Amino acid sequence: MNLQETEVEKAFRTSVRAWMAANLCGEFEPLRNAGGLGSPGYEPALAKRWEQHLAQGGWTGLGWPRAHGGRELPLAQQVIFHEEYARCGGPRRLGHIGETLLAPTLMAHGSSELQARFLPGILAGETYWAQGYSEPGAGSDLAAVRTRARIDPETGEWVIDGQKVWTSWAQESDWIFVLARSEAGSVRHKGLVLLLVPLRQAGVTIRPIRQITGDSEFNEVFLDGARTEGTLSLGAPGQGWAVAMYLLGCERGASTLGQQAHFKSELEQLITVAQRNGAVHDPLLRQRLAHAALGLETLRSHALRTSGDGAPPRAASISKYVWSNWRRALGELAMDVLGREADIDAGDPLHRTLQHLWLESRSDTLYAGSNEIQLNMMAERALQMPR
Ligand SMILES: Cc1cc2nc3c(=O)[nH]c(=O)nc-3n(C[C@H](O)[C@H](O)[C@H](O)COP(=O)(O)OP(=O)(O)OC[C@H]3O[C@@H](n4cnc5c(N)ncnc54)[C@H](O)[C@@H]3O)c2cc1C
């Protein structure tokens, strides 16, 4: 881990900052500091135009190989991009699932035909993807998936029946990757397939779920005889579990550092409010703010040390467990800093952001693997405790 920036890295940082200053303005101004889908003022059509604008500026696919249209930048520069993007108020990325989860999996497990068909749309910010893993009865225990997929002998197409749930951004996506059981009678990790399925078709019903924030970021997705082409399985039928796990592994890496850059800007907003309303003079709140800043630095060091290839698998569990608890505590601290104003909407946009942060952060210790599951994994894999 080298914390000293080279001249090339410093110049790269300057170029990101300059581009953001020149481009996150005008029609994109409402997206400044915007959270993701379901956050106040986040307009999906504008967020998609922003993704396309980023792509035209050459800011998507930074780590992708050149052969796939990427820039093949070293990890250090990808990290710098994410840091500067957040520092300049860049909104949450609607293309995240396609660019950082599906694309690397396509590169590792997809045929050249699938790569040629799907990667360009992701890179250009024109095709959006949702993740169809969780089901009622299959969340932490993902191997319990019951959605079924079979080949229609007449058309050669896959026909899919089942229900997915908590599917983020499905209402704004074009495609979904669906983990389904392709071998009748198979159990657990065997007999699964990962299928690429168009969302806009008669066999798919998307029903948004109203969340505690009042908005809908995720959905129920009903697959009733949904169809996709026979060639659109990622990896061979029966090998779906291995491919699905590879995709989950892509959740760490440079994008983790991007997420932390967003946390940093949330912490800075919280400190601004604490300075404004005098909470910084409360000795206990001051300590908690300092503690939050220290926690974030520790997270960053851990992520810098363990991002990229060769990191032990437990590094991802440690990271997930620590960041999710850190952010949930930040949400609670935000409420305490706001004090009595936490309960009312007096129209202050910064207060609204903190209220939203608190509500949203309740889910951090659940998605991408709950706290209890991370602890189980650490106990078994790092401490060699029995299952
Ligand atoms: C904001 C958000 C976005 C999401 N987006 C998506 C998405 O886009 N696509 C998708 O497929 N899924 C998505 N999910 C679903 C997410 O992956 C699941 O919520 C998660 O895997 C937990 O599953 P579950 O909700 O079914 O809870 P359950 O698995 O039913 O768990 C309930 C509780 O029991 C505990 N528990 C379960 N098993 C054990 C065990 N063996 N030992 C100890 N404790 C245990 C859990 O830790 C949890 O506290 C999202 C979830 C959230 C909150």
XYZ file of N, CA and C in Angstrom, residues 136-366:
693
model
N -38.667 -14.862 -1.775
C -39.263 -15.129 -0.459
C -38.811 -16.550 -0.077
N -38.119 -16.706 1.040
C -37.624 -18.042 1.420
C -36.206 -18.327 0.950
N -35.595 -17.410 0.215
C -34.198 -17.605 -0.206
C -33.493 -16.251 -0.216
N -32.999 -15.864 0.949
C -32.239 -14.606 1.062
C -30.839 -14.948 1.518
N -30.653 -15.007 2.831
C -29.361 -15.468 3.355
C -29.084 -16.879 2.842
N -30.118 -17.675 2.807
C -29.968 -19.048 2.315
C -30.303 -19.080 0.822
N -29.380 -18.515 0.038
C -29.657 -18.329 -1.393
C -29.812 -19.655 -2.139
N -29.127 -20.701 -1.628
C -29.199 -21.995 -2.325
C -30.604 -22.598 -2.280
N -31.510 -21.936 -1.550
C -32.890 -22.441 -1.491
C -33.750 -21.885 -2.636
N -33.154 -21.256 -3.649
C -33.975 -20.641 -4.716
C -34.914 -21.673 -5.343
N -36.133 -21.214 -5.641
C -37.140 -22.126 -6.186
C -37.605 -21.731 -7.582
N -37.191 -20.545 -8.048
C -37.576 -20.137 -9.402
C -37.106 -21.215 -10.389
N -38.006 -21.588 -11.311
C -37.691 -22.686 -12.224
C -37.453 -22.152 -13.638
N -36.518 -22.814 -14.343
C -36.276 -22.463 -15.749
C -36.225 -23.753 -16.566
N -36.915 -23.749 -17.691
C -36.874 -24.935 -18.561
C -36.805 -24.471 -20.006
N -36.266 -25.345 -20.860
C -36.200 -25.008 -22.287
C -37.511 -25.426 -22.955
N -38.089 -24.511 -23.720
C -39.278 -24.832 -24.523
C -38.787 -25.588 -25.768
N -39.157 -26.876 -25.898
C -38.600 -27.658 -27.015
C -38.990 -27.108 -28.383
N -40.099 -26.381 -28.454
C -40.537 -25.868 -29.771
C -39.733 -24.672 -30.223
N -39.477 -23.750 -29.281
C -38.790 -22.507 -29.672
C -37.313 -22.503 -29.290
N -36.908 -23.397 -28.383
C -35.518 -23.397 -27.894
C -35.276 -22.299 -26.867
N -36.332 -21.589 -26.476
C -36.166 -20.500 -25.495
C -36.239 -21.049 -24.064
N -35.652 -20.286 -23.128
C -35.857 -20.567 -21.708
C -37.218 -19.996 -21.292
N -37.940 -20.759 -20.462
C -39.201 -20.278 -19.892
C -39.024 -20.281 -18.372
N -39.326 -19.156 -17.747
C -38.991 -18.996 -16.315
C -40.249 -18.697 -15.509
N -40.381 -19.421 -14.378
C -41.514 -19.197 -13.470
C -40.996 -19.077 -12.046
N -41.443 -18.042 -11.339
C -41.032 -17.887 -9.947
C -41.182 -16.445 -9.507
N -40.647 -16.156 -8.326
C -40.738 -14.785 -7.806
C -39.412 -14.351 -7.192
N -38.985 -13.179 -7.567
C -37.821 -12.547 -6.939
C -38.317 -11.394 -6.065
N -37.501 -11.032 -5.079
C -37.932 -9.960 -4.179
C -36.732 -9.103 -3.769
N -37.024 -7.914 -3.323
C -36.007 -6.907 -2.947
C -35.119 -6.555 -4.146
N -35.662 -6.579 -5.343
C -34.842 -6.398 -6.537
C -34.631 -4.902 -6.794
N -33.436 -4.437 -6.464
C -33.136 -3.011 -6.583
C -33.212 -2.551 -8.032
N -33.829 -1.425 -8.239
C -33.835 -0.693 -9.501
C -34.512 -1.437 -10.666
N -35.226 -2.555 -10.378
C -35.832 -3.308 -11.492
C -36.754 -2.406 -12.303
N -37.451 -1.478 -11.603
C -38.416 -0.628 -12.316
C -37.738 0.310 -13.311
N -36.427 0.502 -13.175
C -35.697 1.371 -14.099
C -34.736 0.587 -14.997
N -34.780 -0.745 -14.887
C -33.791 -1.548 -15.618
C -34.394 -2.149 -16.882
N -33.491 -2.558 -17.784
C -33.908 -3.184 -19.040
C -33.806 -4.703 -18.948
N -32.815 -5.170 -18.170
C -32.533 -6.603 -18.071
C -32.337 -6.979 -16.612
N -32.477 -8.298 -16.367
C -32.217 -8.821 -15.029
C -31.441 -10.126 -15.178
N -30.472 -10.366 -14.285
C -29.866 -11.716 -14.273
C -30.539 -12.503 -13.163
N -31.048 -13.679 -13.557
C -31.928 -14.468 -12.685
C -31.257 -15.789 -12.331
N -31.132 -16.047 -11.030
C -30.648 -17.357 -10.585
C -31.864 -18.275 -10.478
N -31.839 -19.360 -11.243
C -33.019 -20.240 -11.302
C -32.582 -21.706 -11.319
N -33.546 -22.562 -11.001
C -33.279 -24.005 -10.961
C -33.640 -24.597 -12.326
N -32.601 -25.089 -13.040
C -32.849 -25.581 -14.403
C -32.965 -27.101 -14.438
N -32.566 -27.771 -13.337
C -32.688 -29.233 -13.316
C -33.767 -29.597 -12.310
N -34.887 -30.099 -12.837
C -36.019 -30.445 -11.962
C -35.554 -31.462 -10.926
N -35.948 -31.264 -9.670
C -35.599 -32.209 -8.606
C -34.235 -31.955 -7.994
N -33.456 -30.999 -8.541
C -32.132 -30.731 -7.966
C -32.284 -29.986 -6.649
N -31.270 -30.071 -5.804
C -31.340 -29.374 -4.507
C -30.100 -28.511 -4.302
N -30.292 -27.508 -3.435
C -29.213 -26.634 -2.993
C -28.419 -26.048 -4.165
N -27.061 -26.172 -4.111
C -26.218 -25.452 -5.071
C -26.179 -26.105 -6.449
N -26.735 -27.292 -6.543
C -26.651 -28.015 -7.828
C -27.850 -27.671 -8.720
N -27.662 -27.878 -10.032
C -28.782 -27.761 -10.972
C -29.315 -26.358 -11.164
N -28.447 -25.338 -10.953
C -28.893 -23.941 -11.110
C -28.340 -23.347 -12.406
N -29.001 -22.303 -12.860
C -28.530 -21.592 -14.054
C -28.667 -20.089 -13.804
N -27.735 -19.306 -14.361
C -27.853 -17.843 -14.266
C -28.250 -17.329 -15.651
N -29.464 -16.806 -15.744
C -30.013 -16.415 -17.048
C -30.093 -14.905 -17.197
N -29.880 -14.422 -18.395
C -30.025 -12.999 -18.707
C -31.403 -12.818 -19.336
N -32.250 -12.059 -18.665
C -33.677 -12.026 -19.041
C -34.125 -10.579 -19.280
N -34.757 -10.300 -20.445
C -35.267 -8.937 -20.658
C -36.444 -8.667 -19.705
N -36.455 -7.496 -19.113
C -37.506 -7.182 -18.136
C -38.793 -6.710 -18.785
N -38.658 -6.088 -19.967
C -39.868 -5.526 -20.578
C -40.516 -6.546 -21.488
N -41.315 -7.410 -20.875
C -42.030 -8.446 -21.627
C -43.268 -8.847 -20.834
N -44.191 -9.521 -21.532
C -45.483 -9.835 -20.908
C -45.346 -10.741 -19.693
N -44.355 -11.643 -19.670
C -44.227 -12.605 -18.568
C -43.610 -12.023 -17.298
N -43.312 -10.728 -17.299
C -42.663 -10.124 -16.119
C -43.555 -9.028 -15.539
N -43.824 -9.126 -14.234
C -44.540 -8.047 -13.539
C -43.630 -7.495 -12.453
N -43.467 -6.177 -12.460
C -42.610 -5.536 -11.456
C -43.491 -4.717 -10.535
N -43.412 -5.023 -9.242
C -44.249 -4.300 -8.290
C -43.344 -3.597 -7.262
N -43.245 -2.278 -7.317
C -42.380 -1.580 -6.365
C -42.826 -1.795 -4.924
N -41.859 -1.886 -4.004
C -42.149 -2.031 -2.569
C -41.905 -0.674 -1.916
N -42.920 -0.177 -1.197
C -42.750 1.118 -0.536
C -41.889 0.933 0.705
N -40.822 1.715 0.799
C -39.868 1.532 1.892
C -40.075 2.555 2.999
N -39.336 2.366 4.088
C -39.463 3.234 5.252
C -39.162 4.698 4.892
N -38.366 4.892 3.820
C -38.038 6.257 3.391
C -39.224 6.917 2.688
N -40.245 6.116 2.350
C -41.395 6.657 1.626
C -41.280 6.421 0.131
N -40.078 6.094 -0.343
C -39.865 5.847 -1.768
C -39.714 4.355 -2.026
N -39.490 4.028 -3.293
C -39.307 2.625 -3.657
C -38.003 2.477 -4.417
N -37.039 1.840 -3.776
C -35.774 1.562 -4.450
C -35.797 0.130 -4.959
N -36.479 -0.747 -4.215
C -36.533 -2.141 -4.664
C -37.965 -2.621 -4.906
N -38.076 -3.846 -5.450
C -39.328 -4.326 -6.029
C -39.528 -5.816 -5.788
N -40.778 -6.234 -6.013
C -41.038 -7.656 -6.230
C -41.041 -7.858 -7.746
N -40.466 -8.959 -8.200
C -40.475 -9.253 -9.638
C -41.098 -10.638 -9.831
N -42.233 -10.658 -10.508
C -42.937 -11.923 -10.748
C -42.616 -12.412 -12.156
N -42.180 -13.667 -12.248
C -41.829 -14.263 -13.540
C -42.863 -15.345 -13.826
N -43.791 -15.061 -14.727
C -44.868 -16.004 -15.044
C -44.747 -16.404 -16.507
N -43.970 -17.447 -16.764
C -43.720 -17.843 -18.149
C -42.885 -16.800 -18.878
N -42.012 -16.108 -18.132
C -41.113 -15.137 -18.783
C -40.163 -15.896 -19.712
N -39.760 -15.231 -20.783
C -38.935 -15.931 -21.768
C -37.626 -15.204 -22.027
N -36.603 -16.031 -22.315
C -35.369 -15.440 -22.825
C -34.751 -16.423 -23.807
N -33.854 -15.910 -24.668
C -33.283 -16.777 -25.709
C -32.519 -17.948 -25.093
N -32.476 -19.057 -25.802
C -31.818 -20.271 -25.298
C -30.328 -20.100 -25.055
N -29.729 -19.112 -25.705
C -28.269 -18.930 -25.579
C -27.904 -17.982 -24.436
N -28.915 -17.429 -23.747
C -28.609 -16.384 -22.770
C -28.405 -16.899 -21.344
N -27.632 -17.987 -21.224
C -27.226 -18.391 -19.869
C -25.769 -17.981 -19.699
N -25.470 -17.506 -18.489
C -24.114 -17.060 -18.195
C -23.418 -18.245 -17.535
N -22.479 -18.882 -18.260
C -21.939 -20.169 -17.822
C -22.915 -21.255 -18.248
N -22.484 -22.495 -18.133
C -23.325 -23.607 -18.596
C -24.482 -23.840 -17.622
N -25.654 -24.289 -18.144
C -26.735 -24.678 -17.241
C -26.221 -25.736 -16.264
N -26.585 -25.610 -14.999
C -26.075 -26.519 -13.958
C -24.910 -25.888 -13.196
N -24.244 -24.908 -13.827
C -23.081 -24.260 -13.183
C -23.445 -22.893 -12.599
N -24.731 -22.626 -12.476
C -25.179 -21.286 -12.081
C -24.642 -20.815 -10.734
N -24.491 -21.741 -9.800
C -24.059 -21.333 -8.453
C -22.661 -20.706 -8.501
N -21.737 -21.373 -9.204
C -20.345 -20.876 -9.262
C -20.319 -19.490 -9.911
N -21.101 -19.312 -10.969
C -21.101 -18.011 -11.660
C -21.734 -16.943 -10.760
N -22.829 -17.336 -10.071
C -23.509 -16.376 -9.187
C -22.581 -15.935 -8.053
N -21.754 -16.855 -7.551
C -20.830 -16.515 -6.462
C -19.680 -15.630 -6.977
N -19.237 -15.906 -8.214
C -18.196 -15.058 -8.805
C -18.700 -13.612 -8.850
N -19.956 -13.459 -9.277
C -20.538 -12.119 -9.387
C -20.579 -11.426 -8.020
N -20.954 -12.173 -6.978
C -20.998 -11.551 -5.639
C -19.609 -11.086 -5.206
N -18.583 -11.844 -5.625
C -17.201 -11.470 -5.276
C -16.785 -10.145 -5.896
N -17.472 -9.746 -6.982
C -17.122 -8.478 -7.651
C -17.582 -7.268 -6.834
N -18.331 -7.525 -5.758
C -18.832 -6.392 -4.970
C -17.726 -5.702 -4.182
N -16.552 -6.366 -4.082
C -15.447 -5.647 -3.439
C -14.586 -5.030 -4.539
N -13.477 -4.395 -4.155
C -12.620 -3.790 -5.163
C -12.758 -2.290 -5.146
N -12.426 -1.675 -6.275
C -12.358 -0.210 -6.310
C -13.696 0.435 -5.970
N -14.815 -0.251 -6.307
C -16.114 0.383 -6.051
C -16.373 0.521 -4.549
N -15.763 -0.363 -3.721
C -15.890 -0.238 -2.264
C -15.327 1.109 -1.825
N -14.221 1.477 -2.467
C -13.604 2.749 -2.094
C -14.461 3.924 -2.554
N -15.168 3.740 -3.657
C -16.080 4.784 -4.105
C -17.189 4.991 -3.109
N -17.682 3.886 -2.581
C -18.758 3.958 -1.582
C -18.261 4.714 -0.343
N -17.016 4.443 0.046
C -16.485 5.140 1.223
C -16.327 6.637 0.986
N -16.045 6.984 -0.272
C -15.946 8.412 -0.580
C -17.309 9.079 -0.370
N -18.389 8.348 -0.686
C -19.736 8.886 -0.421
C -19.973 9.011 1.081
N -19.514 8.017 1.835
C -19.676 8.082 3.295
C -18.968 9.323 3.827
N -17.801 9.606 3.244
C -17.034 10.751 3.733
C -17.828 12.037 3.513
N -18.457 12.123 2.348
C -19.210 13.362 2.110
C -20.440 13.420 3.038
N -21.020 12.269 3.385
C -22.126 12.273 4.363
C -21.626 12.748 5.732
N -20.447 12.263 6.117
C -19.885 12.680 7.412
C -19.619 14.194 7.400
N -19.104 14.686 6.275
C -18.829 16.132 6.195
C -20.116 16.946 6.299
N -21.188 16.452 5.678
C -22.482 17.149 5.774
C -22.978 17.154 7.220
N -22.754 16.024 7.903
C -23.174 15.928 9.305
C -22.392 16.933 10.161
N -21.100 17.040 9.902
C -20.285 17.983 10.675
C -20.745 19.428 10.395
N -21.104 19.703 9.152
C -21.615 21.042 8.814
C -22.847 21.370 9.663
N -23.777 20.400 9.746
C -24.997 20.633 10.541
C -24.637 20.799 12.016
N -23.691 19.981 12.511
C -23.294 20.055 13.932
C -22.666 21.422 14.237
N -21.936 21.960 13.266
C -21.342 23.287 13.482
C -22.426 24.357 13.479
N -23.405 24.152 12.597
C -24.471 25.156 12.470
C -25.361 25.196 13.705
N -25.712 24.009 14.230
C -26.686 24.026 15.344
C -26.027 23.917 16.728
N -24.692 23.956 16.753
C -23.991 23.991 18.039
C -23.724 22.618 18.642
N -24.130 21.538 17.954
C -23.913 20.188 18.510
C -22.422 19.895 18.686
N -21.575 20.597 17.948
C -20.125 20.350 18.079
C -19.619 20.708 19.482
N -20.410 21.472 20.238
C -19.952 21.844 21.587
C -20.362 20.819 22.638
N -21.181 19.861 22.242
C -21.575 18.803 23.181
C -20.417 17.790 23.237
N -19.812 17.581 24.444
C -18.612 16.744 24.496
C -18.833 15.316 23.986
N -19.995 14.733 24.257
C -20.213 13.348 23.814
C -20.408 13.268 22.301
N -21.132 14.254 21.732
C -21.333 14.243 20.283
C -20.004 14.490 19.555
N -19.176 15.371 20.114
C -17.847 15.622 19.521
C -17.041 14.328 19.450
N -17.097 13.580 20.549
C -16.336 12.322 20.578
C -16.854 11.352 19.522
N -18.174 11.302 19.399
C -18.736 10.360 18.412
C -18.397 10.780 16.989
N -18.364 12.093 16.742
C -17.981 12.566 15.401
C -16.515 12.203 15.115
N -15.667 12.413 16.111
C -14.245 12.071 15.924
C -14.090 10.564 15.725
N -14.862 9.806 16.479
C -14.819 8.346 16.364
C -15.248 7.920 14.957
N -16.275 8.576 14.423
C -16.747 8.250 13.068
C -15.648 8.537 12.041
N -14.948 9.655 12.208
C -13.882 10.002 11.257
C -12.759 8.962 11.321
N -12.418 8.541 12.535
C -11.370 7.521 12.689
C -11.798 6.200 12.054
N -13.045 5.835 12.272
C -13.562 4.580 11.718
C -13.479 4.578 10.201
N -13.774 5.724 9.613
C -13.744 5.802 8.147
C -12.315 5.674 7.626
N -11.360 6.284 8.328
C -9.953 6.144 7.917
C -9.503 4.682 7.997
N -9.952 4.003 9.054
C -9.577 2.590 9.219
C -10.154 1.756 8.074
N -11.421 2.051 7.731
C -12.056 1.334 6.621
C -11.296 1.551 5.320
N -10.869 2.788 5.105
C -10.168 3.114 3.862
C -8.848 2.336 3.796
N -8.121 2.315 4.905
C -6.845 1.595 4.913
C -7.070 0.116 4.636
N -8.106 -0.446 5.263
C -8.392 -1.861 5.042
C -8.721 -2.104 3.563
N -9.545 -1.211 2.982
C -9.946 -1.408 1.582
C -8.747 -1.237 0.649
N -7.879 -0.267 0.921
C -6.701 -0.070 0.073
C -5.779 -1.292 0.137
N -5.679 -1.853 1.327
C -4.786 -2.991 1.525
C -5.335 -4.255 0.871
N -6.645 -4.363 0.779
C -7.219 -5.645 0.353
C -7.986 -5.578 -0.962
N -8.020 -4.402 -1.626
C -8.712 -4.336 -2.919
C -7.871 -5.043 -3.967
N -8.535 -5.430 -5.039
C -7.805 -6.024 -6.155
C -7.643 -7.522 -5.989
N -6.923 -8.115 -6.939
C -6.785 -9.568 -6.960
C -5.919 -10.037 -5.797
N -6.149 -11.252 -5.366
C -5.273 -11.867 -4.378
C -5.665 -11.587 -2.939
N -6.692 -10.763 -2.716
C -7.105 -10.499 -1.331
C -7.776 -11.754 -0.777
N -7.531 -12.090 0.505
C -8.199 -13.276 1.061
C -9.708 -13.055 1.093
N -10.520 -14.105 0.844
C -11.978 -13.931 0.786
C -12.548 -13.302 2.053
N -11.910 -13.576 3.217
C -12.480 -13.037 4.454
C -12.381 -11.518 4.495
N -11.466 -10.924 3.683
C -11.332 -9.460 3.683
C -12.661 -8.812 3.316
N -13.404 -9.451 2.402
C -14.685 -8.879 1.978
C -15.696 -8.931 3.120
N -15.692 -10.038 3.883
C -16.622 -10.152 5.018
C -16.302 -9.123 6.085
N -15.019 -8.963 6.360
C -14.610 -7.989 7.384
C -15.064 -6.603 6.950
N -14.777 -6.287 5.704
C -15.120 -4.973 5.171
C -16.625 -4.723 5.258
N -17.422 -5.709 4.796
C -18.887 -5.544 4.784
C -19.407 -5.354 6.210
N -18.909 -6.182 7.120
C -19.389 -6.113 8.505
C -19.062 -4.744 9.114
N -17.829 -4.276 8.883
C -17.404 -3.041 9.547
C -18.080 -1.822 8.916
N -18.138 -1.755 7.545
C -18.716 -0.540 6.963
C -20.203 -0.424 7.246
N -20.910 -1.575 7.270
C -22.362 -1.465 7.451
C -22.700 -1.002 8.870
N -21.922 -1.500 9.842
C -22.163 -1.040 11.222
C -21.743 0.415 11.397
N -20.637 0.769 10.705
C -20.175 2.161 10.781
C -21.276 3.100 10.269
N -21.869 2.732 9.117
C -22.847 3.664 8.526
C -24.151 3.680 9.319
N -24.533 2.540 9.874
C -25.749 2.541 10.682
C -25.553 3.449 11.909
N -24.334 3.385 12.476
C -24.036 4.256 13.624
C -24.012 5.723 13.186
N -23.559 5.971 11.957
C -23.546 7.359 11.467
C -24.981 7.894 11.373
N -25.899 7.030 10.913
C -27.306 7.437 10.829
C -27.848 7.790 12.210
N -27.489 6.991 13.203
C -27.966 7.264 14.571
C -27.346 8.564 15.105
N -26.062 8.761 14.791
C -25.389 9.991 15.222
C -26.049 11.213 14.560
N -26.436 11.042 13.288
C -27.084 12.152 12.572
C -28.352 12.578 13.305
N -29.115 11.598 13.784
C -30.352 11.925 14.517
C -30.039 12.654 15.817
N -28.977 12.216 16.496
C -28.628 12.853 17.774
C -28.089 14.264 17.544
N -27.372 14.453 16.445
C -26.878 15.801 16.129
C -28.065 16.720 15.807
N -29.061 16.189 15.102
C -30.236 17.011 14.768
C -31.091 17.290 16.012
N -31.016 16.396 16.991
C -31.784 16.601 18.227
C -33.274 16.652 17.942
N -33.970 17.639 18.528
C -35.426 17.705 18.356
C -35.819 17.887 16.894
N -34.919 18.486 16.094
C -35.247 18.726 14.682
C -35.252 17.449 13.857
N -34.761 16.355 14.467
C -34.730 15.083 13.730
C -36.129 14.618 13.354
N -37.110 14.981 14.182
C -38.461 14.453 13.995
C -39.336 15.299 13.078
N -38.853 16.477 12.690
C -39.719 17.346 11.888
C -39.081 17.653 10.542
N -39.918 17.994 9.593
C -39.409 18.406 8.287
C -39.618 19.906 8.179
N -38.538 20.644 8.461
C -38.647 22.100 8.401
C -38.201 22.622 7.036
N -38.045 21.708 6.085
C -37.736 22.121 4.714
C -36.263 22.329 4.434
N -35.388 22.085 5.426
C -33.953 22.266 5.195
C -33.410 21.048 4.438
N -32.854 21.243 3.224
C -32.411 20.099 2.423
C -31.343 19.250 3.133
N -30.461 19.898 3.890
C -29.403 19.150 4.577
C -30.004 18.274 5.686
N -30.999 18.801 6.385
C -31.681 17.998 7.410
C -32.376 16.800 6.764
N -33.006 17.058 5.614
C -33.696 15.958 4.925
C -32.705 14.871 4.535
N -31.528 15.296 4.073
C -30.509 14.318 3.681
C -30.127 13.452 4.875
N -29.981 14.069 6.049
C -29.583 13.302 7.241
C -30.711 12.387 7.709
N -31.951 12.881 7.613
C -33.085 12.023 7.991
C -33.142 10.800 7.060
N -32.915 11.074 5.774
C -32.931 9.981 4.801
C -31.782 9.005 5.070
N -30.624 9.559 5.421
C -29.460 8.718 5.741
C -29.800 7.747 6.877
N -30.474 8.265 7.917
C -30.801 7.403 9.051
C -31.727 6.268 8.619
N -32.782 6.632 7.874
C -33.745 5.607 7.462
C -33.075 4.581 6.552
N -32.297 5.080 5.594
C -31.672 4.181 4.616
C -30.632 3.283 5.277
N -29.908 3.836 6.247
C -28.800 3.068 6.831
C -29.290 1.874 7.659
N -30.591 1.821 7.956
C -31.110 0.642 8.669
C -30.932 -0.619 7.828
N -30.877 -0.455 6.495
C -30.789 -1.652 5.642
C -29.344 -2.084 5.367
N -28.373 -1.258 5.786
C -26.977 -1.568 5.439
C -26.502 -2.908 5.994
N -26.995 -3.243 7.190
C -26.530 -4.492 7.807
C -27.304 -5.711 7.308
N -28.135 -5.494 6.278
C -28.892 -6.617 5.694
C -28.422 -6.968 4.285
